[in-house]
Amino acid sequence: MKFFHPTVFFLVSFFISCNVLPFQKKEKNNDMLLIALGILANGSDWVWDLPPGFPVPNVPADNPMSKSKVELGRHLFYEKKLSGNGTMACSSCHFQSLAFADGKDFPSGITNQAHPRNAQHLSNVAYMPRLTWSNPKMTSLELQARAPMFGESPVELGLQNNNFLSALASNPIYQPMFERAFGGSGITEQNVRYALASFQRSMISGNSKYDQYTFRNNKSALNASEIRGLNLFNGEVAECFHCHGGFNFTDTSFHGGAKEEFFYHSNGIHTDAYYAGLASNKRGLFDLTGVASDTGKFRAPSLRNIGVTYPYMHDGSFMCDNANNPNITAGKTKVDCARDALTKVVDHYRSGGQAHSGKDGALIRAFPISDSQRDDMVNFLLALTDDEFLSNPKFASPF
Ligand code: HEC
Ligand code: HEC
């Protein structure tokens, strides 16, 4: 009785709800049809609920989105059985309240070994064709998860030589969840990474004051100072948009069949001499390519939710003004801290930065803006925070 396959039921009820069947009122609804074609193509029940202005992310053909995969991935993201000693999960370095950054300069894993770079936020990571600060080989979320799971330099979750699949299987919730998500293949290492990737692709953030102003036609969402800051950001004096442009505030992007684009830049935060004195895992793209001119080059981060992701830069060197311990924000609100650190960032750019030969001198060069214009720019950057994303139960711990 092939006709009664559940997918057919699902599609028929879907078409009815879309009003596109011949006996229904003929309404042109291309979106609904496109979604239905997507379901037919990959058997998935996933429907992107994208903010206005956002393109559809590209999804690898061998790991289509589905609700059950995203839900499994959410559990695994918060699952401490996914660490060598049961104390850490992905969420230990990626906190939802900080847009999945962690507020530290350098996080450490289960052996307390500091990571050479700052933990990145994960807002809209679905649109990144290359992951991490500067590794061009990190081409998918499916692949990237291997680094925190099995990496030994540094150790993060410490799962190498660890029987984490049996640990997962010991919790009776997982067998049925893996079956729903992946059918017969069950609890495997690849399925763990694929579910984590699907969950992270669902982490879309697009409801900041900026989005309300730009894409939802709410012209009172930004105040006068924030609008001045936006115009400076997108203007040819400050040049920010060349590297942090587009809906995701970065020039690295991949979506909707568009050609993937990724770039590495030096924004001049350190000198040549400084990099020459650093360990071989702290010099950016050069560590991967061995090409001298790649020293100090990194992917331009998406500036979404920048108001909660300090300390900034690959080494967290732009931080809150608290003396002694850079990671402690005592006596300051989060916004005070973000304002401190963002003021330093904009001061850095307007001064033209350090003498660094890899720096893109046409874009990173001193420009004359007043202190009050700098503050406008900081106010604009703070308007990129999407509070809904930071507390949305869809991305929160299920435990
Ligand atoms: C010990 C802290 C730590 C843990 C645990 C951790 N991460 Fe990360 N994460 C980082 C750091 C640091 C980076 C930057 C890595 C780099 O540049 O090499 C990062 C980067 C990422 C990125 C790249 C984001 C981007 O914009 O390119 C993703 C995706 C990610 N982590 C997902 C995960 C997942 C999934 C897990 C769990 C399997 C996890 N992380 C566990 C610290 C951590
Ligand atoms: C030539 C490209 C380029 C231009 C122009 C540029 N940036 Fe950046 N930006 C980068 C790169 C690359 C990084 C990461 C550098 C690092 O980690 O060492 C960065 C980092 C940042 C960060 C920290 C992000 C984080 O998550 O840590 C902020 C904030 C920022 N830029 C704001 C701006 C503003 C404001 C302007 C304009 C005044 C600007 N940028 C112009 C390339 C650029």
Short mmCIF file of C-alpha atoms and ligand atoms in Angstrom, two decimals:
data_model
loop_
_atom_site.label_atom_id
_atom_site.label_comp_id
_atom_site.label_asym_id
_atom_site.label_seq_id
_atom_site.Cartn_x
_atom_site.Cartn_y
_atom_site.Cartn_z
CA MET A 1 0.00 0.00 0.00
CA LYS A 2 2.55 2.49 -1.16
CA PHE A 3 0.08 5.36 -1.33
CA PHE A 4 -0.29 5.41 2.43
CA HIS A 5 3.35 6.06 3.07
CA PRO A 6 3.55 8.70 5.86
CA THR A 7 5.39 11.13 3.57
CA VAL A 8 2.39 11.16 1.24
CA PHE A 9 0.05 11.94 4.11
CA PHE A 10 2.40 14.65 5.21
CA LEU A 11 2.63 16.19 1.76
CA VAL A 12 -1.11 16.10 1.15
CA SER A 13 -1.81 17.83 4.46
CA PHE A 14 1.00 20.24 3.69
CA PHE A 15 -0.50 21.13 0.29
CA ILE A 16 -3.91 21.56 1.86
CA SER A 17 -2.48 23.92 4.44
CA CYS A 18 -0.81 25.84 1.62
CA ASN A 19 -3.98 26.19 -0.47
CA VAL A 20 -2.27 25.00 -3.64
CA LEU A 21 -4.23 21.87 -4.58
CA PRO A 22 -6.36 22.17 -7.76
CA PHE A 23 -9.68 22.05 -5.85
CA GLN A 24 -8.59 24.87 -3.59
CA LYS A 25 -8.70 28.57 -4.11
CA LYS A 26 -5.92 29.25 -6.59
CA GLU A 27 -3.39 31.37 -4.84
CA LYS A 28 0.04 31.81 -6.18
CA ASN A 29 2.28 30.69 -3.41
CA ASN A 30 5.72 30.05 -4.76
CA ASP A 31 7.30 29.85 -1.35
CA MET A 32 5.06 27.01 -0.28
CA LEU A 33 5.71 25.15 -3.53
CA LEU A 34 9.43 25.57 -3.16
CA ILE A 35 9.30 24.25 0.38
CA ALA A 36 7.22 21.27 -0.77
CA LEU A 37 9.70 20.54 -3.57
CA GLY A 38 12.43 20.61 -0.95
CA ILE A 39 10.56 18.03 1.08
CA LEU A 40 10.11 15.80 -1.99
CA ALA A 41 13.77 16.17 -2.88
CA ASN A 42 15.28 15.17 0.41
CA GLY A 43 12.50 13.57 2.41
CA SER A 44 13.04 16.16 5.12
CA ASP A 45 10.39 17.85 7.25
CA TRP A 46 12.61 20.87 7.76
CA VAL A 47 11.23 24.30 6.87
CA TRP A 48 13.61 27.24 7.24
CA ASP A 49 12.05 29.98 9.32
CA LEU A 50 14.35 32.75 8.12
CA PRO A 51 14.30 36.40 9.17
CA PRO A 52 13.50 38.91 6.41
CA GLY A 53 16.61 39.69 4.37
CA PHE A 54 18.24 36.31 5.01
CA PRO A 55 19.03 33.90 2.14
CA VAL A 56 18.57 30.14 2.48
CA PRO A 57 21.76 28.53 3.84
CA ASN A 58 23.47 25.83 1.81
CA VAL A 59 23.22 22.40 3.36
CA PRO A 60 25.48 19.48 2.38
CA ALA A 61 23.65 16.94 0.19
CA ASP A 62 24.59 14.07 2.49
CA ASN A 63 23.21 15.74 5.61
CA PRO A 64 19.82 17.32 4.88
CA MET A 65 18.14 19.19 7.70
CA SER A 66 15.37 17.49 9.68
CA LYS A 67 13.60 18.31 12.91
CA SER A 68 14.69 15.09 14.55
CA LYS A 69 18.36 15.70 13.66
CA VAL A 70 18.27 19.25 14.99
CA GLU A 71 16.65 18.06 18.21
CA LEU A 72 19.23 15.28 18.62
CA GLY A 73 22.00 17.77 17.88
CA ARG A 74 20.69 20.09 20.56
CA HIS A 75 20.92 17.28 23.12
CA LEU A 76 24.43 16.37 22.00
CA PHE A 77 25.60 20.00 22.07
CA TYR A 78 24.78 20.13 25.78
CA GLU A 79 25.77 16.49 26.52
CA LYS A 80 28.67 16.08 28.98
CA LYS A 81 29.03 12.42 28.06
CA LEU A 82 30.69 13.92 24.99
CA SER A 83 33.89 14.57 26.91
CA GLY A 84 36.71 12.35 28.07
CA ASN A 85 35.96 12.86 31.77
CA GLY A 86 32.25 13.69 31.64
CA THR A 87 32.75 17.32 32.70
CA MET A 88 32.39 19.29 29.47
CA ALA A 89 30.22 19.65 26.41
CA CYS A 90 30.28 21.92 23.37
CA SER A 91 28.18 24.27 25.49
CA SER A 92 31.02 24.63 28.01
CA CYS A 93 32.81 26.99 25.60
CA HIS A 94 29.78 28.17 23.62
CA PHE A 95 27.14 29.81 25.89
CA GLN A 96 23.79 30.75 24.41
CA SER A 97 23.59 33.96 26.50
CA LEU A 98 26.83 35.08 24.77
CA ALA A 99 25.65 34.12 21.28
CA PHE A 100 27.62 30.89 21.84
CA ALA A 101 30.93 32.61 22.55
CA ASP A 102 32.32 32.18 26.08
CA GLY A 103 33.53 35.53 27.42
CA LYS A 104 37.14 34.39 27.89
CA ASP A 105 40.27 35.25 25.95
CA PHE A 106 41.44 31.64 25.67
CA PRO A 107 39.16 28.80 26.78
CA SER A 108 40.54 25.50 28.00
CA GLY A 109 39.32 21.94 27.61
CA ILE A 110 39.22 18.97 29.99
CA THR A 111 42.98 18.97 30.60
CA ASN A 112 43.05 22.71 31.35
CA GLN A 113 45.30 23.33 28.40
CA ALA A 114 44.52 26.79 27.00
CA HIS A 115 43.31 26.91 23.40
CA PRO A 116 45.59 29.13 21.28
CA ARG A 117 42.58 31.11 20.02
CA ASN A 118 39.40 32.74 21.28
CA ALA A 119 36.12 30.74 21.22
CA GLN A 120 33.93 31.96 18.37
CA HIS A 121 30.25 32.83 18.57
CA LEU A 122 27.98 30.62 16.49
CA SER A 123 25.25 33.00 15.31
CA ASN A 124 24.48 32.25 11.64
CA VAL A 125 27.39 29.82 11.38
CA ALA A 126 25.32 28.04 8.69
CA TYR A 127 26.48 30.70 6.21
CA MET A 128 30.21 30.19 6.77
CA PRO A 129 31.86 28.21 3.96
CA ARG A 130 35.05 28.01 6.04
CA LEU A 131 35.02 27.49 9.77
CA THR A 132 37.34 28.71 12.55
CA TRP A 133 39.55 31.78 12.67
CA SER A 134 41.95 30.85 9.92
CA ASN A 135 41.82 27.22 8.79
CA PRO A 136 40.82 27.04 5.10
CA LYS A 137 40.55 23.24 5.36
CA MET A 138 37.57 23.49 7.72
CA THR A 139 34.97 23.31 4.99
CA SER A 140 31.92 22.06 6.89
CA LEU A 141 30.37 21.95 10.32
CA GLU A 142 30.37 18.16 9.99
CA LEU A 143 34.15 18.24 9.68
CA GLN A 144 34.79 21.02 12.19
CA ALA A 145 33.22 19.05 15.08
CA ARG A 146 36.16 16.64 14.89
CA ALA A 147 38.49 19.33 16.22
CA PRO A 148 36.87 19.86 19.64
CA MET A 149 35.95 16.16 19.91
CA PHE A 150 39.26 14.53 19.05
CA GLY A 151 41.85 17.31 18.90
CA GLU A 152 45.02 16.68 20.89
CA SER A 153 46.73 20.01 20.39
CA PRO A 154 44.98 21.40 22.31
CA VAL A 155 42.76 18.82 23.97
CA GLU A 156 39.22 20.19 24.15
CA LEU A 157 36.62 17.47 24.81
CA GLY A 158 39.29 14.74 24.84
CA LEU A 159 37.29 12.00 23.11
CA GLN A 160 40.27 10.34 21.42
CA ASN A 161 40.52 6.76 22.76
CA ASN A 162 37.29 7.25 24.65
CA ASN A 163 34.25 5.05 24.40
CA PHE A 164 31.78 7.91 24.21
CA LEU A 165 29.38 6.02 21.92
CA SER A 166 28.71 3.44 24.68
CA ALA A 167 28.39 6.26 27.19
CA LEU A 168 25.72 7.83 24.99
CA ALA A 169 23.98 4.47 24.49
CA SER A 170 23.77 4.06 28.27
CA ASN A 171 21.18 6.84 28.31
CA PRO A 172 17.97 5.26 26.96
CA ILE A 173 16.80 8.52 25.33
CA TYR A 174 19.46 8.30 22.63
CA GLN A 175 18.73 5.04 20.76
CA PRO A 176 15.27 6.19 19.62
CA MET A 177 16.49 9.73 18.93
CA PHE A 178 19.31 8.48 16.67
CA GLU A 179 16.85 6.15 14.94
CA ARG A 180 14.42 8.96 14.26
CA ALA A 181 17.24 11.14 12.95
CA PHE A 182 19.28 8.63 10.95
CA GLY A 183 17.20 5.47 10.53
CA GLY A 184 19.04 2.19 10.91
CA SER A 185 22.61 3.48 11.26
CA GLY A 186 22.09 4.30 14.95
CA ILE A 187 24.61 5.78 17.37
CA THR A 188 27.78 6.33 15.33
CA GLU A 189 30.56 8.86 15.48
CA GLN A 190 29.54 10.32 12.11
CA ASN A 191 25.91 10.63 13.16
CA VAL A 192 27.00 12.53 16.29
CA ARG A 193 28.83 15.08 14.15
CA TYR A 194 26.05 15.28 11.58
CA ALA A 195 23.40 15.96 14.23
CA LEU A 196 25.62 18.60 15.87
CA ALA A 197 26.06 20.23 12.46
CA SER A 198 22.30 20.29 11.80
CA PHE A 199 21.61 21.87 15.18
CA GLN A 200 24.25 24.54 14.60
CA ARG A 201 22.82 25.30 11.14
CA SER A 202 19.52 26.05 12.82
CA MET A 203 21.14 28.78 14.96
CA ILE A 204 19.89 31.70 12.91
CA SER A 205 20.02 35.16 14.48
CA GLY A 206 18.27 38.04 12.71
CA ASN A 207 16.10 40.05 15.07
CA SER A 208 18.39 42.78 16.36
CA LYS A 209 17.38 46.45 16.41
CA TYR A 210 19.37 46.76 13.18
CA ASP A 211 17.23 44.04 11.54
CA GLN A 212 14.03 45.66 12.72
CA TYR A 213 15.18 48.94 11.23
CA THR A 214 16.56 47.54 7.97
CA PHE A 215 14.44 44.52 7.13
CA ARG A 216 11.22 44.99 9.13
CA ASN A 217 10.63 48.59 8.23
CA ASN A 218 10.59 49.77 11.84
CA LYS A 219 12.21 53.16 11.36
CA SER A 220 12.17 53.95 15.07
CA ALA A 221 14.15 50.80 15.99
CA LEU A 222 17.47 52.67 15.72
CA ASN A 223 18.05 56.04 17.38
CA ALA A 224 19.86 58.96 15.73
CA SER A 225 23.28 58.02 17.08
CA GLU A 226 22.92 54.39 15.95
CA ILE A 227 21.88 55.51 12.46
CA ARG A 228 24.91 57.82 12.25
CA GLY A 229 27.03 54.85 13.31
CA LEU A 230 25.43 52.62 10.66
CA ASN A 231 26.20 55.18 7.96
CA LEU A 232 29.80 55.52 9.11
CA PHE A 233 30.14 51.73 9.14
CA ASN A 234 28.86 51.51 5.56
CA GLY A 235 30.81 54.54 4.31
CA GLU A 236 34.10 55.01 2.49
CA VAL A 237 35.77 56.81 5.40
CA ALA A 238 35.74 53.95 7.89
CA GLU A 239 35.54 51.17 5.23
CA CYS A 240 34.21 48.58 7.69
CA PHE A 241 31.66 47.10 5.30
CA HIS A 242 34.31 45.89 2.85
CA CYS A 243 35.21 43.09 5.23
CA HIS A 244 32.13 43.03 7.48
CA GLY A 245 29.42 43.64 4.87
CA GLY A 246 26.18 41.93 3.89
CA PHE A 247 23.37 40.53 6.00
CA ASN A 248 25.82 38.59 8.16
CA PHE A 249 28.44 41.34 8.61
CA THR A 250 31.30 39.36 7.11
CA ASP A 251 32.71 38.95 3.60
CA THR A 252 32.87 35.19 4.11
CA SER A 253 29.57 33.73 3.00
CA PHE A 254 27.90 30.80 1.27
CA HIS A 255 24.19 30.47 0.65
CA GLY A 256 21.38 29.76 -1.78
CA GLY A 257 23.60 28.29 -4.48
CA ALA A 258 25.70 31.46 -4.57
CA LYS A 259 29.39 31.01 -5.13
CA GLU A 260 31.12 30.54 -1.82
CA GLU A 261 33.36 33.40 -0.82
CA PHE A 262 35.95 33.41 1.91
CA PHE A 263 38.77 35.77 2.65
CA TYR A 264 41.51 36.16 5.19
CA HIS A 265 42.79 39.57 6.21
CA SER A 266 45.15 41.22 8.62
CA ASN A 267 43.37 44.07 10.34
CA GLY A 268 46.67 45.22 11.82
CA ILE A 269 46.18 44.47 15.52
CA HIS A 270 49.80 43.30 15.92
CA THR A 271 53.20 44.05 14.38
CA ASP A 272 55.36 41.70 12.32
CA ALA A 273 57.80 41.48 15.23
CA TYR A 274 54.99 40.44 17.56
CA TYR A 275 53.91 37.55 15.32
CA ALA A 276 57.53 36.48 14.79
CA GLY A 277 57.77 35.84 18.53
CA LEU A 278 54.63 33.71 18.76
CA ALA A 279 54.15 29.96 18.91
CA SER A 280 53.41 28.14 15.66
CA ASN A 281 49.70 27.85 16.36
CA LYS A 282 49.06 31.55 16.94
CA ARG A 283 50.02 33.24 13.69
CA GLY A 284 46.82 32.86 11.69
CA LEU A 285 46.58 31.59 8.12
CA PHE A 286 50.38 31.27 7.93
CA ASP A 287 50.24 28.32 10.38
CA LEU A 288 48.23 26.40 7.79
CA THR A 289 49.77 27.58 4.51
CA GLY A 290 53.39 28.35 5.43
CA VAL A 291 53.22 31.43 3.16
CA ALA A 292 54.95 34.30 4.97
CA SER A 293 52.49 36.94 3.76
CA ASP A 294 49.65 34.97 5.42
CA THR A 295 51.00 35.82 8.87
CA GLY A 296 48.40 37.54 11.04
CA LYS A 297 45.56 36.88 8.59
CA PHE A 298 42.20 35.75 9.89
CA ARG A 299 38.63 35.40 8.67
CA ALA A 300 36.65 38.60 9.35
CA PRO A 301 34.20 37.57 12.07
CA SER A 302 30.48 38.11 11.64
CA LEU A 303 29.69 41.12 13.83
CA ARG A 304 26.25 39.81 14.72
CA ASN A 305 25.68 39.88 18.49
CA ILE A 306 29.04 41.63 18.86
CA GLY A 307 27.69 43.32 22.03
CA VAL A 308 27.97 40.03 23.95
CA THR A 309 30.95 38.29 22.33
CA TYR A 310 33.88 40.19 23.89
CA PRO A 311 36.78 39.85 24.41
CA TYR A 312 37.40 40.46 20.71
CA MET A 313 39.79 39.22 18.02
CA HIS A 314 41.36 35.78 17.62
CA ASP A 315 43.33 36.30 20.81
CA GLY A 316 40.71 38.14 22.84
CA SER A 317 43.11 41.06 23.14
CA PHE A 318 40.40 43.75 22.97
CA MET A 319 38.63 43.39 26.27
CA CYS A 320 36.73 44.97 29.12
CA ASP A 321 38.60 47.62 31.11
CA ASN A 322 38.92 45.64 34.30
CA ALA A 323 42.40 45.67 35.69
CA ASN A 324 44.17 42.41 36.53
CA ASN A 325 41.85 39.79 35.18
CA PRO A 326 40.66 40.38 31.64
CA ASN A 327 37.98 37.75 31.87
CA ILE A 328 36.26 39.13 34.93
CA THR A 329 33.65 41.77 34.41
CA ALA A 330 33.01 42.54 38.11
CA GLY A 331 31.40 45.90 38.79
CA LYS A 332 30.37 46.39 35.18
CA THR A 333 27.29 45.49 33.26
CA LYS A 334 27.69 43.44 30.11
CA VAL A 335 26.91 46.52 28.05
CA ASP A 336 29.60 48.57 29.90
CA CYS A 337 32.11 45.87 29.09
CA ALA A 338 31.11 45.63 25.45
CA ARG A 339 31.30 49.41 25.21
CA ASP A 340 34.84 49.45 26.71
CA ALA A 341 36.05 46.79 24.35
CA LEU A 342 34.29 48.11 21.22
CA THR A 343 35.63 51.61 21.90
CA LYS A 344 39.11 50.10 21.81
CA VAL A 345 38.31 48.32 18.57
CA VAL A 346 37.09 51.45 16.80
CA ASP A 347 40.04 53.45 18.22
CA HIS A 348 42.29 50.77 16.78
CA TYR A 349 40.78 51.13 13.30
CA ARG A 350 40.72 54.93 13.27
CA SER A 351 44.40 55.01 14.26
CA GLY A 352 45.25 52.74 11.31
CA GLY A 353 46.52 49.97 13.57
CA GLN A 354 50.01 48.55 13.98
CA ALA A 355 52.73 48.36 11.37
CA HIS A 356 52.08 44.97 9.87
CA SER A 357 53.19 43.99 6.39
CA GLY A 358 50.22 41.66 5.78
CA LYS A 359 47.75 44.45 6.53
CA ASP A 360 45.39 45.55 3.79
CA GLY A 361 46.65 49.13 3.73
CA ALA A 362 43.93 50.44 1.43
CA LEU A 363 41.26 49.57 4.00
CA ILE A 364 43.13 49.56 7.29
CA ARG A 365 44.56 53.07 7.49
CA ALA A 366 43.99 56.03 9.81
CA PHE A 367 40.78 57.96 9.24
CA PRO A 368 39.58 61.13 10.90
CA ILE A 369 36.43 60.70 12.93
CA SER A 370 35.65 62.53 16.17
CA ASP A 371 35.20 60.81 19.52
CA SER A 372 31.48 61.36 19.27
CA GLN A 373 31.40 59.72 15.82
CA ARG A 374 33.38 56.82 17.28
CA ASP A 375 30.74 56.53 20.00
CA ASP A 376 28.02 56.52 17.30
CA MET A 377 29.77 53.58 15.68
CA VAL A 378 29.96 51.76 19.01
CA ASN A 379 26.26 52.42 19.58
CA PHE A 380 25.50 50.98 16.15
CA LEU A 381 27.57 47.86 16.88
CA LEU A 382 25.67 47.40 20.14
CA ALA A 383 22.40 47.51 18.16
CA LEU A 384 23.43 44.25 16.46
CA THR A 385 22.48 42.25 19.56
CA ASP A 386 19.51 39.92 19.02
CA ASP A 387 18.10 39.25 22.49
CA GLU A 388 15.61 36.74 21.13
CA PHE A 389 18.50 34.56 19.90
CA LEU A 390 20.25 34.73 23.28
CA SER A 391 17.27 33.25 25.10
CA ASN A 392 15.33 31.31 22.44
CA PRO A 393 14.35 27.94 24.00
CA LYS A 394 15.00 26.28 20.59
CA PHE A 395 18.72 26.68 21.23
CA ALA A 396 18.73 26.14 24.98
CA SER A 397 19.81 23.09 26.95
CA PRO A 398 17.21 20.31 26.90
CA PHE A 399 18.51 18.98 30.24
C1 HEC B 1 37.49 24.14 25.07
C2 HEC B 1 36.53 25.02 24.50
C3 HEC B 1 35.70 24.56 23.33
C4 HEC B 1 34.87 23.46 23.26
C5 HEC B 1 34.64 22.40 24.33
C6 HEC B 1 34.23 23.51 21.97
N1 HEC B 1 34.65 24.63 21.28
FE1 HEC B 1 33.99 25.24 19.47
N2 HEC B 1 35.44 26.66 19.42
C7 HEC B 1 36.35 26.90 20.41
C8 HEC B 1 37.42 27.73 19.91
C9 HEC B 1 38.63 28.21 20.68
C10 HEC B 1 37.12 28.00 18.56
C11 HEC B 1 38.01 28.71 17.53
C12 HEC B 1 38.80 27.56 16.89
C13 HEC B 1 39.92 27.92 15.97
O1 HEC B 1 40.05 29.01 15.46
O2 HEC B 1 40.73 27.01 15.72
C14 HEC B 1 35.87 27.31 18.28
C15 HEC B 1 35.23 27.33 17.04
C16 HEC B 1 34.08 26.63 16.76
C17 HEC B 1 33.37 26.70 15.52
C18 HEC B 1 33.71 27.57 14.33
C19 HEC B 1 32.82 28.79 14.30
C20 HEC B 1 33.08 29.68 13.12
O3 HEC B 1 32.53 30.78 13.08
O4 HEC B 1 33.85 29.31 12.22
C21 HEC B 1 32.32 25.83 15.61
C22 HEC B 1 31.28 25.56 14.55
C23 HEC B 1 32.40 25.20 16.91
N3 HEC B 1 33.47 25.73 17.59
C24 HEC B 1 31.54 24.21 17.33
C25 HEC B 1 31.80 23.42 18.45
C26 HEC B 1 31.13 22.16 18.72
C27 HEC B 1 30.07 21.52 17.85
C28 HEC B 1 31.66 21.68 19.89
C29 HEC B 1 31.35 20.37 20.58
C30 HEC B 1 31.58 19.16 19.77
C31 HEC B 1 32.64 22.66 20.34
N4 HEC B 1 32.71 23.69 19.43
C32 HEC B 1 33.34 22.56 21.52
C33 HEC B 1 36.27 26.41 21.70
C34 HEC B 1 35.57 25.26 22.06
C1 HEC B 2 40.48 44.54 5.79
C2 HEC B 2 39.31 43.93 6.37
C3 HEC B 2 38.68 44.59 7.58
C4 HEC B 2 38.19 45.87 7.68
C5 HEC B 2 38.22 46.98 6.66
C6 HEC B 2 37.61 45.95 9.01
N1 HEC B 2 37.75 44.78 9.67
FE1 HEC B 2 37.05 44.36 11.51
N2 HEC B 2 38.01 42.54 11.45
C7 HEC B 2 38.71 42.04 10.38
C8 HEC B 2 39.38 40.83 10.77
C9 HEC B 2 40.23 39.95 9.88
C10 HEC B 2 39.08 40.63 12.13
C11 HEC B 2 39.64 39.52 13.02
C12 HEC B 2 41.09 39.89 13.33
C13 HEC B 2 41.75 39.03 14.38
O1 HEC B 2 41.08 38.28 15.08
O2 HEC B 2 42.97 39.12 14.50
C14 HEC B 2 38.22 41.73 12.52
C15 HEC B 2 37.67 41.88 13.78
C16 HEC B 2 36.75 42.86 14.13
C17 HEC B 2 36.03 42.90 15.37
C18 HEC B 2 36.11 41.86 16.48
C19 HEC B 2 35.19 40.73 16.15
C20 HEC B 2 35.26 39.56 17.08
O3 HEC B 2 34.33 38.73 17.02
O4 HEC B 2 36.22 39.39 17.81
C21 HEC B 2 35.23 44.01 15.35
C22 HEC B 2 34.27 44.48 16.41
C23 HEC B 2 35.49 44.68 14.09
N3 HEC B 2 36.41 43.95 13.37
C24 HEC B 2 34.88 45.86 13.68
C25 HEC B 2 35.28 46.57 12.57
C26 HEC B 2 34.89 47.94 12.31
C27 HEC B 2 33.99 48.77 13.20
C28 HEC B 2 35.51 48.31 11.15
C29 HEC B 2 35.54 49.66 10.47
C30 HEC B 2 36.08 50.72 11.30
C31 HEC B 2 36.26 47.15 10.68
N4 HEC B 2 36.10 46.13 11.57
C32 HEC B 2 37.00 47.10 9.52
C33 HEC B 2 38.75 42.60 9.13
C34 HEC B 2 38.41 43.91 8.84
#
